[in-house]
Short mmCIF file of C-alpha atoms and ligand atoms in Angstrom, two decimals:
data_model
loop_
_atom_site.label_atom_id
_atom_site.label_comp_id
_atom_site.label_asym_id
_atom_site.label_seq_id
_atom_site.Cartn_x
_atom_site.Cartn_y
_atom_site.Cartn_z
CA MET A 1 -0.01 -0.03 -0.03
CA LEU A 2 1.37 3.39 -1.07
CA ASN A 3 0.62 6.43 1.04
CA VAL A 4 -0.13 9.47 -1.32
CA LEU A 5 -0.49 12.83 0.16
CA PHE A 6 -2.58 15.31 -1.70
CA SER A 7 -1.30 18.74 -0.83
CA ALA A 8 -3.03 21.51 -2.84
CA GLN A 9 -5.81 24.01 -2.01
CA PRO A 10 -8.67 22.23 -0.17
CA GLU A 11 -11.12 22.96 -2.85
CA ARG A 12 -9.00 21.08 -5.34
CA TRP A 13 -9.61 17.85 -3.53
CA ASP A 14 -13.06 17.38 -4.89
CA GLU A 15 -11.82 17.86 -8.48
CA TYR A 16 -8.76 15.49 -8.23
CA ARG A 17 -9.92 12.86 -5.78
CA ALA A 18 -11.91 10.69 -8.33
CA PRO A 19 -9.54 11.15 -11.38
CA LEU A 20 -6.63 10.16 -9.21
CA THR A 21 -8.31 7.17 -7.49
CA ASN A 22 -9.48 5.85 -11.05
CA ALA A 23 -5.91 6.31 -12.43
CA PHE A 24 -4.32 4.53 -9.40
CA ALA A 25 -6.81 1.68 -9.92
CA LYS A 26 -6.19 1.47 -13.72
CA ALA A 27 -2.52 1.33 -12.96
CA GLY A 28 -3.09 -1.45 -10.52
CA LEU A 29 -1.53 0.44 -7.65
CA GLU A 30 -2.92 -0.01 -4.00
CA VAL A 31 -3.00 3.55 -2.78
CA ASP A 32 -4.14 5.37 0.33
CA LEU A 33 -4.81 8.83 -1.09
CA ALA A 34 -5.53 11.48 1.47
CA GLN A 35 -5.21 15.09 2.31
CA SER A 36 -3.57 14.18 5.56
CA HIS A 37 -0.94 11.35 6.37
CA THR A 38 1.77 11.07 9.10
CA PRO A 39 4.58 12.76 7.23
CA ALA A 40 7.05 9.94 7.95
CA ASP A 41 4.85 7.46 6.14
CA VAL A 42 4.30 9.37 2.88
CA ASP A 43 5.53 7.72 -0.23
CA TYR A 44 4.60 10.44 -2.82
CA ILE A 45 3.31 14.06 -2.39
CA ILE A 46 0.93 15.37 -5.08
CA PHE A 47 1.72 18.98 -4.67
CA ALA A 48 0.67 22.50 -5.51
CA PRO A 49 2.80 25.40 -4.29
CA ASN A 50 -0.15 27.09 -2.74
CA GLY A 51 -1.15 23.98 -0.68
CA PRO A 52 -0.41 23.24 2.93
CA VAL A 53 3.10 21.58 2.58
CA THR A 54 5.87 24.11 2.80
CA ASP A 55 8.46 22.17 4.84
CA PHE A 56 9.41 18.92 3.24
CA SER A 57 11.81 17.88 5.93
CA PRO A 58 9.42 15.62 7.79
CA TYR A 59 8.77 13.46 4.73
CA THR A 60 11.72 11.37 5.26
CA LYS A 61 10.79 8.28 3.04
CA THR A 62 8.96 10.32 0.28
CA LYS A 63 10.25 9.15 -3.02
CA ALA A 64 9.08 12.08 -5.11
CA ILE A 65 7.07 15.29 -5.14
CA MET A 66 4.66 15.39 -8.08
CA SER A 67 3.76 19.09 -8.91
CA LEU A 68 0.42 19.87 -10.44
CA TRP A 69 1.96 23.02 -11.93
CA ALA A 70 4.36 23.39 -14.84
CA GLY A 71 6.08 26.37 -13.20
CA VAL A 72 8.11 25.45 -10.24
CA GLU A 73 9.83 28.77 -9.21
CA THR A 74 8.25 29.05 -5.79
CA VAL A 75 9.35 25.52 -4.60
CA VAL A 76 12.62 24.94 -6.52
CA ASP A 77 14.81 26.80 -3.88
CA ASN A 78 13.03 25.57 -0.99
CA ALA A 79 15.88 24.49 1.38
CA THR A 80 13.89 21.68 2.96
CA LEU A 81 13.23 20.05 -0.47
CA THR A 82 15.62 17.14 -0.88
CA GLN A 83 13.27 14.72 -2.59
CA PRO A 84 13.10 14.57 -6.41
CA LEU A 85 10.66 17.08 -7.83
CA CYS A 86 8.72 16.31 -11.01
CA ARG A 87 6.87 19.31 -12.68
CA LEU A 88 3.66 18.75 -14.73
CA VAL A 89 4.00 18.12 -18.53
CA ASP A 90 0.60 17.23 -19.76
CA ASP A 91 -0.96 17.27 -23.33
CA SER A 92 -4.24 19.10 -22.00
CA LEU A 93 -2.06 21.80 -20.38
CA THR A 94 -0.01 22.06 -23.61
CA ASN A 95 -3.02 22.12 -25.98
CA GLY A 96 -4.71 24.77 -23.75
CA MET A 97 -1.64 26.96 -24.01
CA VAL A 98 -1.38 26.41 -27.74
CA GLU A 99 -5.07 27.60 -28.10
CA TRP A 100 -4.58 30.65 -25.96
CA VAL A 101 -1.32 31.70 -27.66
CA VAL A 102 -2.66 31.15 -31.30
CA GLY A 103 -5.84 33.02 -30.33
CA HIS A 104 -3.79 36.05 -28.96
CA THR A 105 -1.37 35.96 -31.74
CA LEU A 106 -4.09 35.92 -34.33
CA ARG A 107 -5.83 38.95 -32.49
CA HIS A 108 -2.64 41.00 -32.90
CA HIS A 109 -1.78 39.78 -36.36
CA LEU A 110 -5.26 40.49 -37.82
CA GLY A 111 -5.71 43.74 -35.92
CA MET A 112 -9.14 42.27 -34.75
CA ASP A 113 -9.62 44.98 -32.17
CA ALA A 114 -10.14 47.67 -34.88
CA HIS A 115 -13.39 45.90 -35.86
CA ILE A 116 -14.49 44.56 -32.51
CA THR A 117 -14.18 47.84 -30.61
CA LYS A 118 -15.19 50.22 -33.35
CA GLN A 119 -18.56 49.55 -34.80
CA ASP A 120 -19.26 53.14 -35.78
CA GLY A 121 -20.71 52.81 -39.25
CA THR A 122 -17.35 53.54 -41.07
CA TRP A 123 -16.82 51.23 -44.01
CA ASP A 124 -12.97 51.33 -44.17
CA ASN A 125 -11.53 48.46 -46.00
CA PHE A 126 -8.26 49.90 -47.03
CA ILE A 127 -6.28 48.50 -44.07
CA TYR A 128 -5.50 44.80 -44.19
CA PRO A 129 -2.94 42.70 -42.37
CA PRO A 130 -0.03 41.09 -44.15
CA ILE A 131 -0.30 37.28 -44.57
CA ALA A 132 1.09 35.33 -41.65
CA ALA A 133 4.39 34.45 -43.76
CA HIS A 134 5.28 38.06 -43.45
CA ARG A 135 4.80 38.34 -39.74
CA PRO A 136 7.79 36.98 -37.85
CA VAL A 137 7.06 35.58 -34.47
CA THR A 138 9.58 34.90 -31.89
CA ILE A 139 9.05 32.49 -28.86
CA LEU A 140 11.41 32.83 -25.94
CA GLY A 141 11.36 29.42 -24.26
CA ILE A 142 10.86 26.41 -26.68
CA GLY A 143 10.22 23.72 -24.18
CA ALA A 144 7.16 21.59 -23.86
CA LEU A 145 4.79 24.60 -24.18
CA GLY A 146 6.79 27.00 -26.47
CA ALA A 147 7.73 24.31 -28.93
CA ALA A 148 3.98 23.16 -29.30
CA CYS A 149 3.02 26.86 -29.83
CA GLY A 150 5.67 27.14 -32.43
CA GLN A 151 4.40 24.32 -34.41
CA ALA A 152 0.79 25.48 -34.38
CA LEU A 153 2.05 28.97 -35.49
CA HIS A 154 4.23 27.43 -38.28
CA ALA A 155 1.13 25.49 -39.50
CA LEU A 156 -0.71 28.76 -39.96
CA GLY A 157 2.17 30.12 -42.02
CA PHE A 158 4.07 32.35 -39.43
CA PRO A 159 7.91 32.23 -39.66
CA VAL A 160 8.80 31.04 -36.19
CA THR A 161 11.87 31.73 -34.21
CA GLY A 162 12.61 30.05 -30.92
CA TRP A 163 15.19 30.86 -28.10
CA SER A 164 16.29 28.43 -25.46
CA ARG A 165 19.22 27.95 -23.07
CA ARG A 166 20.80 25.01 -25.02
CA ALA A 167 21.19 24.53 -28.61
CA LYS A 168 18.14 22.69 -30.14
CA ASP A 169 17.02 21.40 -33.42
CA ILE A 170 13.16 21.47 -33.67
CA PRO A 171 11.54 21.12 -37.28
CA ASN A 172 9.79 24.21 -38.42
CA ILE A 173 11.43 26.55 -35.90
CA ARG A 174 14.58 28.55 -36.41
CA CYS A 175 16.25 27.57 -33.21
CA LEU A 176 18.60 30.07 -31.41
CA HIS A 177 20.27 30.11 -28.01
CA GLY A 178 22.60 32.02 -25.84
CA ASP A 179 23.08 35.78 -25.48
CA ASP A 180 23.77 36.43 -29.25
CA GLY A 181 20.89 34.16 -30.03
CA LEU A 182 18.47 36.25 -27.94
CA ARG A 183 19.49 39.48 -29.76
CA THR A 184 19.02 37.77 -33.19
CA ALA A 185 15.66 36.22 -32.14
CA LEU A 186 14.29 39.56 -31.04
CA THR A 187 15.70 41.69 -33.79
CA GLY A 188 12.78 42.64 -36.07
CA ALA A 189 10.31 40.26 -34.44
CA GLN A 190 6.70 41.54 -34.71
CA ILE A 191 5.07 39.34 -32.08
CA VAL A 192 7.12 37.94 -28.99
CA ILE A 193 5.74 35.19 -26.92
CA LEU A 194 7.40 34.43 -23.56
CA LEU A 195 7.22 30.84 -22.38
CA LEU A 196 10.37 30.74 -20.27
CA PRO A 197 10.37 29.53 -16.68
CA GLN A 198 11.15 32.10 -13.96
CA THR A 199 14.89 31.82 -12.96
CA PRO A 200 17.48 34.27 -11.99
CA GLN A 201 18.73 34.01 -15.47
CA THR A 202 15.34 34.77 -17.22
CA THR A 203 14.16 37.53 -14.87
CA ASN A 204 13.89 40.78 -16.84
CA ILE A 205 14.78 39.23 -20.09
CA LEU A 206 12.56 41.93 -21.66
CA THR A 207 14.05 45.28 -20.78
CA GLY A 208 14.33 48.66 -22.63
CA ASP A 209 17.37 47.28 -24.28
CA THR A 210 15.84 44.12 -25.56
CA LEU A 211 12.46 45.49 -26.33
CA ALA A 212 14.15 48.05 -28.56
CA LEU A 213 15.32 45.11 -30.86
CA MET A 214 11.74 44.30 -31.68
CA ALA A 215 9.99 45.81 -34.80
CA LYS A 216 8.22 49.15 -34.28
CA GLY A 217 4.57 48.51 -33.51
CA SER A 218 5.14 44.98 -32.43
CA SER A 219 3.34 43.00 -29.76
CA VAL A 220 4.24 41.17 -26.70
CA ILE A 221 2.45 38.15 -25.37
CA ASN A 222 3.44 36.89 -21.87
CA PRO A 223 1.87 33.65 -20.58
CA GLY A 224 5.23 32.67 -18.94
CA ARG A 225 5.82 34.46 -15.59
CA GLY A 226 5.51 38.14 -14.68
CA PRO A 227 9.12 38.82 -13.71
CA LEU A 228 10.34 37.89 -17.31
CA ILE A 229 9.36 41.59 -18.07
CA ASP A 230 10.82 44.75 -16.81
CA ASP A 231 7.46 46.38 -16.18
CA ALA A 232 8.61 49.97 -16.24
CA ALA A 233 10.43 49.34 -19.53
CA LEU A 234 7.44 47.72 -21.11
CA LEU A 235 5.17 50.61 -20.10
CA ALA A 236 7.70 53.07 -21.61
CA ALA A 237 7.86 51.21 -24.76
CA LEU A 238 3.95 51.02 -25.02
CA ASP A 239 3.84 54.77 -24.32
CA SER A 240 6.41 55.65 -26.87
CA GLY A 241 4.59 53.39 -29.46
CA HIS A 242 7.40 51.23 -30.09
CA ILE A 243 5.43 48.29 -28.60
CA ALA A 244 1.87 48.54 -29.87
CA HIS A 245 0.17 46.05 -27.60
CA ALA A 246 0.95 43.72 -24.66
CA THR A 247 -1.16 40.78 -23.64
CA LEU A 248 -0.23 39.80 -20.12
CA ASP A 249 -1.50 36.66 -18.32
CA VAL A 250 1.10 36.70 -15.48
CA PHE A 251 2.46 39.29 -13.16
CA ARG A 252 4.97 39.91 -10.35
CA ILE A 253 2.12 40.19 -7.97
CA GLU A 254 -0.99 37.96 -8.44
CA PRO A 255 -3.81 38.78 -8.33
CA LEU A 256 -2.67 41.90 -10.21
CA PRO A 257 -3.64 44.94 -7.79
CA PRO A 258 -6.56 47.15 -9.02
CA GLN A 259 -4.25 50.07 -9.05
CA ASP A 260 -1.67 48.67 -11.23
CA PRO A 261 -1.06 50.77 -14.32
CA TYR A 262 -1.43 47.67 -16.71
CA TRP A 263 -5.18 47.50 -15.80
CA ALA A 264 -5.89 50.99 -17.22
CA HIS A 265 -3.40 51.03 -20.04
CA PRO A 266 -5.22 51.20 -23.36
CA GLN A 267 -2.56 49.02 -25.15
CA VAL A 268 -2.51 46.41 -22.50
CA THR A 269 -4.79 43.43 -22.20
CA VAL A 270 -4.66 41.76 -18.83
CA THR A 271 -5.91 38.18 -18.33
CA PRO A 272 -5.91 36.54 -14.82
CA HIS A 273 -3.38 33.75 -15.08
CA ILE A 274 -5.74 31.68 -17.20
CA ALA A 275 -3.62 31.03 -20.25
CA SER A 276 -3.72 27.29 -19.55
CA SER A 277 -4.95 25.37 -16.54
CA THR A 278 -4.12 21.91 -15.24
CA ARG A 279 -6.99 19.50 -16.09
CA PRO A 280 -7.52 16.99 -13.26
CA GLU A 281 -8.38 13.99 -15.54
CA THR A 282 -5.26 14.24 -17.65
CA ALA A 283 -2.97 15.46 -14.91
CA ALA A 284 -3.99 12.55 -12.77
CA GLU A 285 -3.05 10.03 -15.54
CA VAL A 286 0.36 11.87 -16.04
CA ILE A 287 1.18 11.88 -12.33
CA VAL A 288 0.06 8.19 -11.69
CA GLU A 289 2.04 7.06 -14.62
CA ASN A 290 5.07 8.73 -13.22
CA ILE A 291 4.52 7.13 -9.80
CA SER A 292 4.09 3.70 -11.58
CA ARG A 293 7.56 4.33 -13.23
CA GLY A 294 9.08 5.10 -9.77
CA GLU A 295 7.49 1.92 -8.33
CA ALA A 296 8.88 -0.09 -11.23
CA GLY A 297 12.41 1.31 -10.55
CA LYS A 298 12.33 3.42 -13.77
CA PRO A 299 13.64 6.94 -13.67
CA PHE A 300 10.97 9.56 -13.01
CA ARG A 301 9.87 11.85 -16.01
CA TYR A 302 9.93 15.63 -15.96
CA LEU A 303 12.39 15.79 -13.11
CA VAL A 304 13.32 19.45 -12.24
CA ASP A 305 16.98 20.35 -12.25
CA ARG A 306 17.47 22.09 -9.09
CA GLY A 307 20.63 23.78 -10.30
CA ARG A 308 19.23 25.25 -13.26
CA GLY A 309 16.02 26.11 -11.60
CA TYR A 310 13.41 24.49 -13.93
P1 NAP B 401 10.07 23.72 -20.16
O1 NAP B 401 9.62 22.58 -20.97
O2 NAP B 401 11.00 23.59 -19.03
O3 NAP B 401 10.67 24.74 -21.30
C1 NAP B 401 11.30 26.03 -20.77
C2 NAP B 401 12.05 26.53 -22.02
O4 NAP B 401 12.75 27.65 -21.51
C3 NAP B 401 13.17 25.64 -22.54
O5 NAP B 401 13.22 25.78 -23.92
C4 NAP B 401 14.37 26.09 -21.83
O6 NAP B 401 15.62 26.00 -22.56
C5 NAP B 401 14.04 27.64 -21.89
N1 NAP B 401 14.85 28.35 -20.87
C6 NAP B 401 15.15 28.12 -19.48
N2 NAP B 401 15.96 29.00 -19.06
C7 NAP B 401 16.51 29.61 -20.07
C8 NAP B 401 17.62 30.62 -20.16
N3 NAP B 401 18.25 30.96 -19.08
N4 NAP B 401 17.81 31.08 -21.36
C9 NAP B 401 17.18 30.73 -22.47
N5 NAP B 401 16.22 29.77 -22.39
C10 NAP B 401 15.74 29.13 -21.15
O7 NAP B 401 8.62 24.52 -19.54
P2 NAP B 401 7.34 24.60 -20.04
O8 NAP B 401 6.43 23.30 -19.62
O9 NAP B 401 7.25 24.81 -21.66
O10 NAP B 401 6.62 25.77 -19.33
C11 NAP B 401 7.31 27.06 -19.56
C12 NAP B 401 6.72 28.05 -18.45
O11 NAP B 401 5.26 28.33 -18.83
C13 NAP B 401 6.54 27.47 -17.03
O12 NAP B 401 7.69 27.53 -16.41
C14 NAP B 401 5.56 28.37 -16.42
O13 NAP B 401 6.22 29.44 -15.94
C15 NAP B 401 4.60 28.87 -17.68
N6 NAP B 401 3.24 28.42 -17.58
C16 NAP B 401 2.26 29.28 -17.57
C17 NAP B 401 0.96 28.88 -17.48
C18 NAP B 401 -0.22 29.95 -17.55
O14 NAP B 401 -1.32 29.65 -17.40
N7 NAP B 401 0.07 31.24 -17.70
C19 NAP B 401 0.64 27.51 -17.64
C20 NAP B 401 1.66 26.64 -17.66
C21 NAP B 401 3.07 27.02 -17.61
P3 NAP B 401 16.12 24.47 -22.83
O15 NAP B 401 15.19 23.83 -23.93
O16 NAP B 401 17.51 24.71 -23.34
O17 NAP B 401 16.02 23.71 -21.44
#
């Protein structure tokens, strides 16, 4: 019998209990899944950073922490965490992000706001967008989410450049890396999408200097993490018109305070960290599959590298 602790916000328990129970049964694992266990008896923790467990030191026999979130920046440097940490990689989470990114990219590409917000009886059909092939898109971060978004945007005809830490070779994406690669990736980009994890190296990756490399009148879409952007620099670039629009899903402080200048800025769209959510049915299957691997003596998938921070 495995003792599995579910440590997330209490209201998540009702959503996850049945999918996890079913997935454990399907995997043939006998599990006592509960919101409370004696710490020293816990084999695995299914974990959300906003749940009750913050000190991992009493979990002396715990074999792995299975995160319900893809982003692990709030737990990766927890000094009490000595157990392996696996982040969430799940097709539903990925597909949700692809849909959100494609939707917001097409909004900016097609200039949809002009028609959605201005129904004033003016028949003005002289302004039309370029075809996607003439709209270079750059994705900073081409991991599980960024690479999938890149494939979808390529399928629509956009020339896609991606930037990562290590050299990569992904079909349909011009792959760049390193400091020089960042400057090349941003130079002339008309839509920049941020899908980097939050680490000390990625914090403030968009500053006045790097924003200036983007094409005049370009757009920023950030479903990654708030600290990737120097907010004052972005606001200045929006005010100057160099950046035409920013769609922001994530912020340094969440919920974004009502007095934050982003809310009132006419060139900013705020979405409340909804770009893609973890879906209990599929997340349960991914996590149970990973626990099954551990029980079978196989290496865990999606292990976070504590040194690199993601
Ligand atoms: P991932 O698979 O780990 O991919 C991360 C990408 O960022 C990789 O390509 C990685 O490069 C690159 N990267 C990391 N550090 C870098 C650096 N210093 N310089 C250049 N590139 C760097 O992560 P993922 O699953 O795609 O998720 C990405 C992020 O999306 C998460 O961390 C989370 O913050 C965010 N997210 C947001 C939502 C939402 O609803 N808004 C939902 C889910 C996730 P390598 O390929 O070389 O490792």
